[in-house]
């Protein structure tokens, strides 16, 4: 059964399922405009997800064929996956921040073997054991979602109003979860007159009960030294100052008190960085650090794919500590180890 929630003021949400994922679903928002409905995110590219999206649009009194535009908060497949099908059905434009569009373009152009070779080398350099790396050397036995995502045809420009006739939707660049993640500020009086400045479609940047994954951006063809955790923390503070009346996230449920949630997340990451520094009293590879970090379950129970994600998150925290001068690479170590400075 498709679940549609009316948030008032010409905004509704649909729960579009994510197959075999503990998140369960993506909240796809349907925003009425003078030119027809606009979607904020679309959900995972899967037949069941598409059917759910189509049923939800029917329940909203519209259809995929009537969609005017698609605004994507970030390139991940549970957000951008169905964009191409929506565009095929309607001729809708697709808008995304240029940094994430660049990722989409490279994803479309890179052969899967290139990705597996890159990940194998990256994990080996991080100190991963051979039994973890070995499956990546046999790419034909594994498939990856989102290898041919739709190429957006419009750029989301930070600070500018999007072209949504009859609405005021402003883009806020919030890198961290991805390099081009955006939140979208609906600069209109809250329909229930809640105190604050409009409503914020927050994507994965600000969620009510979970912390988004912040890892090093995985891109075989981009050697830029990034600091995604630093970017994320800066972006959080920017959103906190915005003081929206209500946050409409892409997962879980809407909530108020964005500033309070921002404070919780800033405190969480500072505590985590402090805990990692304590672990770095001895030199550790990123893999060894990930093994010792606190997760939502013991390391032995974390499945294969999630371990790779955990190592990426450990590396993002290490990158932040190094940039702050609180940790440093141990000269001559191979694979490289890090220790508190």
mmCIF file of C-alpha atoms in Angstrom:
data_model
loop_
_atom_site.group_PDB
_atom_site.id
_atom_site.type_symbol
_atom_site.label_atom_id
_atom_site.label_comp_id
_atom_site.label_asym_id
_atom_site.label_seq_id
_atom_site.Cartn_x
_atom_site.Cartn_y
_atom_site.Cartn_z
ATOM 1 C CA UNK A 1 0.000 0.000 0.000
ATOM 2 C CA UNK A 2 1.346 3.417 -0.935
ATOM 3 C CA UNK A 3 1.605 5.844 1.952
ATOM 4 C CA UNK A 4 0.935 9.476 1.074
ATOM 5 C CA UNK A 5 1.268 12.236 3.668
ATOM 6 C CA UNK A 6 -0.118 15.721 3.094
ATOM 7 C CA UNK A 7 2.172 18.270 4.739
ATOM 8 C CA UNK A 8 -0.005 21.215 3.758
ATOM 9 C CA UNK A 9 0.751 24.162 1.536
ATOM 10 C CA UNK A 10 0.956 22.068 -1.630
ATOM 11 C CA UNK A 11 3.561 19.615 -0.313
ATOM 12 C CA UNK A 12 3.036 15.857 0.020
ATOM 13 C CA UNK A 13 5.387 12.941 0.553
ATOM 14 C CA UNK A 14 5.448 9.367 -0.746
ATOM 15 C CA UNK A 15 7.250 6.471 0.938
ATOM 16 C CA UNK A 16 9.177 4.797 -1.895
ATOM 17 C CA UNK A 17 10.809 1.503 -0.800
ATOM 18 C CA UNK A 18 14.533 0.774 -0.917
ATOM 19 C CA UNK A 19 14.993 -2.967 -1.579
ATOM 20 C CA UNK A 20 16.873 -4.925 1.093
ATOM 21 C CA UNK A 21 17.936 -1.859 3.039
ATOM 22 C CA UNK A 22 17.406 -1.138 6.748
ATOM 23 C CA UNK A 23 16.411 2.459 5.922
ATOM 24 C CA UNK A 24 13.264 0.975 4.421
ATOM 25 C CA UNK A 25 12.191 3.833 2.164
ATOM 26 C CA UNK A 26 12.975 7.229 0.724
ATOM 27 C CA UNK A 27 10.553 10.092 1.301
ATOM 28 C CA UNK A 28 9.880 11.549 -2.137
ATOM 29 C CA UNK A 29 8.247 14.977 -1.932
ATOM 30 C CA UNK A 30 5.651 16.213 -4.415
ATOM 31 C CA UNK A 31 5.581 20.019 -4.570
ATOM 32 C CA UNK A 32 2.758 21.720 -6.440
ATOM 33 C CA UNK A 33 3.778 24.563 -8.777
ATOM 34 C CA UNK A 34 1.965 26.729 -11.304
ATOM 35 C CA UNK A 35 3.419 24.553 -14.079
ATOM 36 C CA UNK A 36 2.633 21.171 -12.505
ATOM 37 C CA UNK A 37 4.089 18.986 -9.760
ATOM 38 C CA UNK A 38 7.826 18.909 -9.066
ATOM 39 C CA UNK A 39 9.496 15.998 -7.301
ATOM 40 C CA UNK A 40 12.237 16.352 -4.722
ATOM 41 C CA UNK A 41 14.173 13.080 -5.149
ATOM 42 C CA UNK A 42 12.631 10.033 -6.838
ATOM 43 C CA UNK A 43 13.646 6.832 -5.044
ATOM 44 C CA UNK A 44 15.504 3.651 -5.972
ATOM 45 C CA UNK A 45 15.477 2.302 -9.539
ATOM 46 C CA UNK A 46 13.508 -0.890 -8.928
ATOM 47 C CA UNK A 47 10.180 -2.136 -10.355
ATOM 48 C CA UNK A 48 8.489 -2.190 -6.946
ATOM 49 C CA UNK A 49 9.776 1.296 -6.166
ATOM 50 C CA UNK A 50 8.543 2.612 -9.514
ATOM 51 C CA UNK A 51 5.109 1.054 -8.983
ATOM 52 C CA UNK A 52 4.930 2.597 -5.520
ATOM 53 C CA UNK A 53 5.909 6.010 -6.861
ATOM 54 C CA UNK A 54 3.319 5.753 -9.658
ATOM 55 C CA UNK A 55 0.547 4.721 -7.240
ATOM 56 C CA UNK A 56 1.488 7.553 -4.904
ATOM 57 C CA UNK A 57 1.331 10.111 -7.683
ATOM 58 C CA UNK A 58 -2.106 8.796 -8.658
ATOM 59 C CA UNK A 59 -3.222 9.154 -5.041
ATOM 60 C CA UNK A 60 -2.012 12.766 -5.226
ATOM 61 C CA UNK A 61 -4.245 13.347 -8.247
ATOM 62 C CA UNK A 62 -1.417 13.376 -10.780
ATOM 63 C CA UNK A 63 0.895 10.954 -12.599
ATOM 64 C CA UNK A 64 4.499 10.529 -13.690
ATOM 65 C CA UNK A 65 3.512 11.895 -17.109
ATOM 66 C CA UNK A 66 2.513 15.224 -15.533
ATOM 67 C CA UNK A 67 5.730 15.870 -13.582
ATOM 68 C CA UNK A 68 7.200 19.275 -14.505
ATOM 69 C CA UNK A 69 10.644 18.847 -12.941
ATOM 70 C CA UNK A 70 12.813 16.740 -10.638
ATOM 71 C CA UNK A 71 15.101 18.314 -8.030
ATOM 72 C CA UNK A 72 17.729 15.923 -6.663
ATOM 73 C CA UNK A 73 19.280 16.501 -3.240
ATOM 74 C CA UNK A 74 22.237 14.239 -4.097
ATOM 75 C CA UNK A 75 23.313 11.558 -6.547
ATOM 76 C CA UNK A 76 22.876 8.399 -4.424
ATOM 77 C CA UNK A 77 20.653 5.747 -6.062
ATOM 78 C CA UNK A 78 17.935 5.840 -3.388
ATOM 79 C CA UNK A 79 17.400 9.503 -4.314
ATOM 80 C CA UNK A 80 18.305 9.792 -8.003
ATOM 81 C CA UNK A 81 17.540 6.236 -9.164
ATOM 82 C CA UNK A 82 14.126 6.769 -10.775
ATOM 83 C CA UNK A 83 14.834 10.217 -12.231
ATOM 84 C CA UNK A 84 15.431 8.849 -15.703
ATOM 85 C CA UNK A 85 12.129 6.957 -15.767
ATOM 86 C CA UNK A 86 10.261 10.060 -14.616
ATOM 87 C CA UNK A 87 11.887 12.110 -17.373
ATOM 88 C CA UNK A 88 11.045 9.451 -19.969
ATOM 89 C CA UNK A 89 7.414 9.478 -18.848
ATOM 90 C CA UNK A 90 6.989 13.257 -18.716
ATOM 91 C CA UNK A 91 9.834 15.115 -20.390
ATOM 92 C CA UNK A 92 10.584 16.684 -16.986
ATOM 93 C CA UNK A 93 13.890 18.456 -16.397
ATOM 94 C CA UNK A 94 16.300 17.053 -13.775
ATOM 95 C CA UNK A 95 18.323 19.441 -11.600
ATOM 96 C CA UNK A 96 21.386 18.571 -9.480
ATOM 97 C CA UNK A 97 24.398 20.405 -8.049
ATOM 98 C CA UNK A 98 27.314 20.423 -10.500
ATOM 99 C CA UNK A 99 29.635 18.522 -8.117
ATOM 100 C CA UNK A 100 27.252 15.562 -8.008
ATOM 101 C CA UNK A 101 26.477 15.827 -11.720
ATOM 102 C CA UNK A 102 30.215 15.354 -12.296
ATOM 103 C CA UNK A 103 30.045 12.145 -10.244
ATOM 104 C CA UNK A 104 27.075 10.950 -12.295
ATOM 105 C CA UNK A 105 28.916 11.675 -15.534
ATOM 106 C CA UNK A 106 32.008 9.773 -14.428
ATOM 107 C CA UNK A 107 29.861 6.877 -13.189
ATOM 108 C CA UNK A 108 28.211 6.601 -16.591
ATOM 109 C CA UNK A 109 31.549 6.683 -18.405
ATOM 110 C CA UNK A 110 33.604 4.362 -16.179
ATOM 111 C CA UNK A 111 33.598 0.609 -16.786
ATOM 112 C CA UNK A 112 32.669 -1.510 -13.724
ATOM 113 C CA UNK A 113 36.128 -3.127 -13.809
ATOM 114 C CA UNK A 114 37.672 0.299 -13.261
ATOM 115 C CA UNK A 115 35.659 0.703 -10.062
ATOM 116 C CA UNK A 116 36.550 -2.745 -8.698
ATOM 117 C CA UNK A 117 40.249 -2.259 -9.415
ATOM 118 C CA UNK A 118 40.191 1.123 -7.698
ATOM 119 C CA UNK A 119 38.361 -0.189 -4.618
ATOM 120 C CA UNK A 120 40.690 -3.168 -4.298
ATOM 121 C CA UNK A 121 43.736 -0.879 -4.354
ATOM 122 C CA UNK A 122 42.142 1.596 -1.959
ATOM 123 C CA UNK A 123 41.181 -1.065 0.591
ATOM 124 C CA UNK A 124 44.605 -2.708 0.352
ATOM 125 C CA UNK A 125 46.213 0.672 1.074
ATOM 126 C CA UNK A 126 43.885 1.037 4.072
ATOM 127 C CA UNK A 127 45.160 -2.241 5.533
ATOM 128 C CA UNK A 128 42.196 -4.474 4.632
ATOM 129 C CA UNK A 129 42.925 -8.216 4.848
ATOM 130 C CA UNK A 130 43.177 -10.184 1.607
ATOM 131 C CA UNK A 131 39.943 -12.089 2.287
ATOM 132 C CA UNK A 132 38.057 -8.768 2.164
ATOM 133 C CA UNK A 133 39.780 -7.542 -0.980
ATOM 134 C CA UNK A 134 39.653 -10.817 -2.939
ATOM 135 C CA UNK A 135 35.968 -10.596 -4.036
ATOM 136 C CA UNK A 136 36.697 -7.265 -5.714
ATOM 137 C CA UNK A 137 39.124 -9.020 -8.049
ATOM 138 C CA UNK A 138 36.166 -11.039 -9.446
ATOM 139 C CA UNK A 139 33.816 -8.214 -10.549
ATOM 140 C CA UNK A 140 31.653 -10.355 -12.820
ATOM 141 C CA UNK A 141 30.237 -12.102 -9.765
ATOM 142 C CA UNK A 142 28.972 -8.828 -8.293
ATOM 143 C CA UNK A 143 26.707 -6.065 -9.520
ATOM 144 C CA UNK A 144 26.451 -2.467 -8.447
ATOM 145 C CA UNK A 145 23.279 -0.336 -8.463
ATOM 146 C CA UNK A 146 23.102 2.929 -10.314
ATOM 147 C CA UNK A 147 25.783 2.301 -12.943
ATOM 148 C CA UNK A 148 23.788 4.259 -15.554
ATOM 149 C CA UNK A 149 22.086 7.066 -13.620
ATOM 150 C CA UNK A 150 20.240 9.768 -15.539
ATOM 151 C CA UNK A 151 22.418 12.711 -16.516
ATOM 152 C CA UNK A 152 20.817 15.907 -15.136
ATOM 153 C CA UNK A 153 20.068 18.726 -17.563
ATOM 154 C CA UNK A 154 19.994 21.644 -15.113
ATOM 155 C CA UNK A 155 22.441 22.842 -12.459
ATOM 156 C CA UNK A 156 21.319 23.677 -8.953
ATOM 157 C CA UNK A 157 23.185 26.884 -8.119
ATOM 158 C CA UNK A 158 23.780 27.451 -4.387
ATOM 159 C CA UNK A 159 21.972 30.473 -3.000
ATOM 160 C CA UNK A 160 19.677 30.849 -5.986
ATOM 161 C CA UNK A 161 15.938 30.264 -6.244
ATOM 162 C CA UNK A 162 15.008 27.280 -8.380
ATOM 163 C CA UNK A 163 12.684 27.799 -11.336
ATOM 164 C CA UNK A 164 9.504 26.586 -9.659
ATOM 165 C CA UNK A 165 6.692 28.887 -10.863
ATOM 166 C CA UNK A 166 4.650 30.156 -7.941
ATOM 167 C CA UNK A 167 7.050 28.840 -5.264
ATOM 168 C CA UNK A 168 10.152 30.158 -3.480
ATOM 169 C CA UNK A 169 12.597 27.264 -3.186
ATOM 170 C CA UNK A 170 16.201 28.264 -2.524
ATOM 171 C CA UNK A 171 19.201 25.926 -2.832
ATOM 172 C CA UNK A 172 21.555 25.579 0.142
ATOM 173 C CA UNK A 173 24.820 23.773 -0.672
ATOM 174 C CA UNK A 174 25.540 21.291 2.130
ATOM 175 C CA UNK A 175 28.511 19.102 1.086
ATOM 176 C CA UNK A 176 29.647 16.231 3.271
ATOM 177 C CA UNK A 177 27.451 13.215 2.596
ATOM 178 C CA UNK A 178 28.253 13.821 -1.081
ATOM 179 C CA UNK A 179 30.263 16.673 -2.628
ATOM 180 C CA UNK A 180 27.169 18.208 -4.231
ATOM 181 C CA UNK A 181 24.505 17.537 -1.611
ATOM 182 C CA UNK A 182 21.941 20.331 -1.357
ATOM 183 C CA UNK A 183 19.179 21.183 1.066
ATOM 184 C CA UNK A 184 16.221 23.132 -0.306
ATOM 185 C CA UNK A 185 14.674 25.963 1.682
ATOM 186 C CA UNK A 186 11.004 26.613 0.973
ATOM 187 C CA UNK A 187 10.845 30.309 1.832
ATOM 188 C CA UNK A 188 7.119 30.408 2.498
ATOM 189 C CA UNK A 189 5.074 30.783 5.667
ATOM 190 C CA UNK A 190 4.568 27.431 7.339
ATOM 191 C CA UNK A 191 0.994 26.206 6.613
ATOM 192 C CA UNK A 192 0.440 25.454 10.316
ATOM 193 C CA UNK A 193 2.028 28.784 11.328
ATOM 194 C CA UNK A 194 4.879 27.068 13.171
ATOM 195 C CA UNK A 195 7.521 29.577 14.316
ATOM 196 C CA UNK A 196 10.638 29.713 12.174
ATOM 197 C CA UNK A 197 11.703 30.413 8.620
ATOM 198 C CA UNK A 198 9.738 28.204 6.238
ATOM 199 C CA UNK A 199 10.495 24.548 5.637
ATOM 200 C CA UNK A 200 13.716 22.742 4.749
ATOM 201 C CA UNK A 201 13.922 19.699 2.491
ATOM 202 C CA UNK A 202 17.078 18.277 4.047
ATOM 203 C CA UNK A 203 17.828 15.174 1.971
ATOM 204 C CA UNK A 204 20.265 13.057 3.984
ATOM 205 C CA UNK A 205 22.071 16.039 5.497
ATOM 206 C CA UNK A 206 19.880 16.439 8.566
ATOM 207 C CA UNK A 207 17.884 13.426 9.779
ATOM 208 C CA UNK A 208 15.899 13.195 13.025
ATOM 209 C CA UNK A 209 17.344 10.008 14.517
ATOM 210 C CA UNK A 210 20.345 8.797 12.520
ATOM 211 C CA UNK A 211 23.665 10.224 11.397
ATOM 212 C CA UNK A 212 24.329 10.180 7.648
ATOM 213 C CA UNK A 213 27.367 8.317 6.394
ATOM 214 C CA UNK A 214 30.331 10.652 5.958
ATOM 215 C CA UNK A 215 33.122 8.874 4.112
ATOM 216 C CA UNK A 216 35.873 9.840 1.730
ATOM 217 C CA UNK A 217 34.318 10.415 -1.692
ATOM 218 C CA UNK A 218 34.946 7.321 -3.796
ATOM 219 C CA UNK A 219 36.018 8.324 -7.277
ATOM 220 C CA UNK A 220 38.679 6.473 -9.296
ATOM 221 C CA UNK A 221 39.356 9.506 -11.493
ATOM 222 C CA UNK A 222 39.535 12.260 -8.886
ATOM 223 C CA UNK A 223 42.637 12.505 -6.708
ATOM 224 C CA UNK A 224 41.526 15.701 -4.931
ATOM 225 C CA UNK A 225 42.378 15.650 -1.223
ATOM 226 C CA UNK A 226 38.991 16.319 0.348
ATOM 227 C CA UNK A 227 37.761 16.809 3.909
ATOM 228 C CA UNK A 228 34.124 15.660 3.730
ATOM 229 C CA UNK A 229 33.668 15.550 7.506
ATOM 230 C CA UNK A 230 34.901 19.127 7.815
ATOM 231 C CA UNK A 231 32.577 20.105 4.972
ATOM 232 C CA UNK A 232 29.679 18.366 6.690
ATOM 233 C CA UNK A 233 30.261 20.045 10.053
ATOM 234 C CA UNK A 234 30.475 23.471 8.385
ATOM 235 C CA UNK A 235 27.286 22.727 6.434
ATOM 236 C CA UNK A 236 25.497 21.672 9.606
ATOM 237 C CA UNK A 237 26.223 24.993 11.262
ATOM 238 C CA UNK A 238 24.936 26.831 8.184
ATOM 239 C CA UNK A 239 21.635 24.930 8.321
ATOM 240 C CA UNK A 240 21.333 25.509 12.064
ATOM 241 C CA UNK A 241 21.554 29.258 11.519
ATOM 242 C CA UNK A 242 18.792 29.027 8.921
ATOM 243 C CA UNK A 243 16.289 28.170 11.696
ATOM 244 C CA UNK A 244 13.522 26.560 9.591
ATOM 245 C CA UNK A 245 10.150 25.977 11.230
ATOM 246 C CA UNK A 246 10.170 22.356 10.074
ATOM 247 C CA UNK A 247 12.584 19.917 8.463
ATOM 248 C CA UNK A 248 11.329 17.520 5.785
ATOM 249 C CA UNK A 249 14.071 14.856 5.514
ATOM 250 C CA UNK A 250 14.482 12.102 2.931
ATOM 251 C CA UNK A 251 14.280 9.347 5.558
ATOM 252 C CA UNK A 252 12.408 8.716 8.808
ATOM 253 C CA UNK A 253 9.969 11.590 9.504
ATOM 254 C CA UNK A 254 9.590 15.398 9.567
ATOM 255 C CA UNK A 255 10.702 17.260 12.692
ATOM 256 C CA UNK A 256 11.150 20.731 14.140
ATOM 257 C CA UNK A 257 14.042 22.236 16.147
ATOM 258 C CA UNK A 258 16.655 21.948 13.424
ATOM 259 C CA UNK A 259 19.119 23.912 15.558
ATOM 260 C CA UNK A 260 18.784 21.418 18.398
ATOM 261 C CA UNK A 261 19.397 18.472 16.085
ATOM 262 C CA UNK A 262 22.419 20.254 14.594
ATOM 263 C CA UNK A 263 23.881 20.696 18.092
ATOM 264 C CA UNK A 264 23.396 16.977 18.777
ATOM 265 C CA UNK A 265 25.215 16.020 15.594
ATOM 266 C CA UNK A 266 28.094 18.437 16.181
ATOM 267 C CA UNK A 267 28.514 17.037 19.699
ATOM 268 C CA UNK A 268 28.351 13.470 18.373
ATOM 269 C CA UNK A 269 31.137 14.018 15.855
ATOM 270 C CA UNK A 270 33.356 15.886 18.300
ATOM 271 C CA UNK A 271 32.954 13.017 20.783
ATOM 272 C CA UNK A 272 33.767 10.539 18.066
ATOM 273 C CA UNK A 273 36.900 12.400 17.023
ATOM 274 C CA UNK A 274 38.027 12.491 20.668
ATOM 275 C CA UNK A 275 37.415 8.736 20.999
ATOM 276 C CA UNK A 276 39.404 8.058 17.828
ATOM 277 C CA UNK A 277 42.323 10.092 19.130
ATOM 278 C CA UNK A 278 42.405 7.843 22.185
ATOM 279 C CA UNK A 279 42.548 4.787 19.901
ATOM 280 C CA UNK A 280 45.428 6.401 18.003
ATOM 281 C CA UNK A 281 47.655 6.247 21.056
ATOM 282 C CA UNK A 282 49.157 3.374 19.023
ATOM 283 C CA UNK A 283 49.662 3.497 15.233
ATOM 284 C CA UNK A 284 46.694 2.018 13.370
ATOM 285 C CA UNK A 285 45.742 1.547 9.738
ATOM 286 C CA UNK A 286 42.296 2.839 8.707
ATOM 287 C CA UNK A 287 41.051 -0.772 8.704
ATOM 288 C CA UNK A 288 42.346 -1.371 12.248
ATOM 289 C CA UNK A 289 40.755 1.872 13.371
ATOM 290 C CA UNK A 290 37.407 0.873 11.840
ATOM 291 C CA UNK A 291 37.610 -2.477 13.660
ATOM 292 C CA UNK A 292 37.951 -0.647 16.988
ATOM 293 C CA UNK A 293 35.398 2.129 16.421
ATOM 294 C CA UNK A 294 31.922 1.988 17.942
ATOM 295 C CA UNK A 295 29.238 0.934 15.481
ATOM 296 C CA UNK A 296 25.629 -0.132 15.916
ATOM 297 C CA UNK A 297 26.787 -3.739 16.222
ATOM 298 C CA UNK A 298 30.052 -5.609 16.931
ATOM 299 C CA UNK A 299 32.572 -5.649 14.070
ATOM 300 C CA UNK A 300 32.232 -9.427 13.707
ATOM 301 C CA UNK A 301 28.527 -8.967 12.880
ATOM 302 C CA UNK A 302 28.996 -6.191 10.305
ATOM 303 C CA UNK A 303 28.422 -7.558 6.777
ATOM 304 C CA UNK A 304 30.938 -7.295 3.958
ATOM 305 C CA UNK A 305 29.599 -4.220 2.186
ATOM 306 C CA UNK A 306 29.051 -2.325 5.417
ATOM 307 C CA UNK A 307 32.674 -2.951 6.443
ATOM 308 C CA UNK A 308 33.841 -1.174 3.300
ATOM 309 C CA UNK A 309 31.588 1.773 4.171
ATOM 310 C CA UNK A 310 32.882 1.743 7.765
ATOM 311 C CA UNK A 311 36.499 1.972 6.559
ATOM 312 C CA UNK A 312 35.576 4.945 4.356
ATOM 313 C CA UNK A 313 34.025 6.629 7.389
ATOM 314 C CA UNK A 314 37.134 5.918 9.476
ATOM 315 C CA UNK A 315 39.240 7.490 6.728
ATOM 316 C CA UNK A 316 37.058 10.613 6.673
ATOM 317 C CA UNK A 317 37.542 11.035 10.426
ATOM 318 C CA UNK A 318 41.277 10.453 10.056
ATOM 319 C CA UNK A 319 41.417 13.060 7.300
ATOM 320 C CA UNK A 320 39.691 15.541 9.604
ATOM 321 C CA UNK A 321 42.081 14.819 12.504
ATOM 322 C CA UNK A 322 45.105 15.217 10.226
ATOM 323 C CA UNK A 323 43.782 18.511 8.867
ATOM 324 C CA UNK A 324 43.277 19.758 12.432
ATOM 325 C CA UNK A 325 46.842 18.749 13.318
ATOM 326 C CA UNK A 326 45.595 16.238 15.899
ATOM 327 C CA UNK A 327 46.863 13.121 14.092
ATOM 328 C CA UNK A 328 49.500 12.326 11.486
ATOM 329 C CA UNK A 329 50.626 9.534 9.201
ATOM 330 C CA UNK A 330 53.549 7.472 10.480
ATOM 331 C CA UNK A 331 56.462 7.967 8.049
ATOM 332 C CA UNK A 332 57.491 4.830 6.158
ATOM 333 C CA UNK A 333 54.514 2.724 7.242
ATOM 334 C CA UNK A 334 53.029 0.401 4.596
ATOM 335 C CA UNK A 335 50.096 0.109 4.640
ATOM 336 C CA UNK A 336 50.019 3.581 6.110
ATOM 337 C CA UNK A 337 49.280 3.892 9.817
ATOM 338 C CA UNK A 338 48.206 6.954 11.760
ATOM 339 C CA UNK A 339 48.910 8.073 15.300
ATOM 340 C CA UNK A 340 47.853 10.948 17.532
ATOM 341 C CA UNK A 341 50.037 14.000 16.981
#
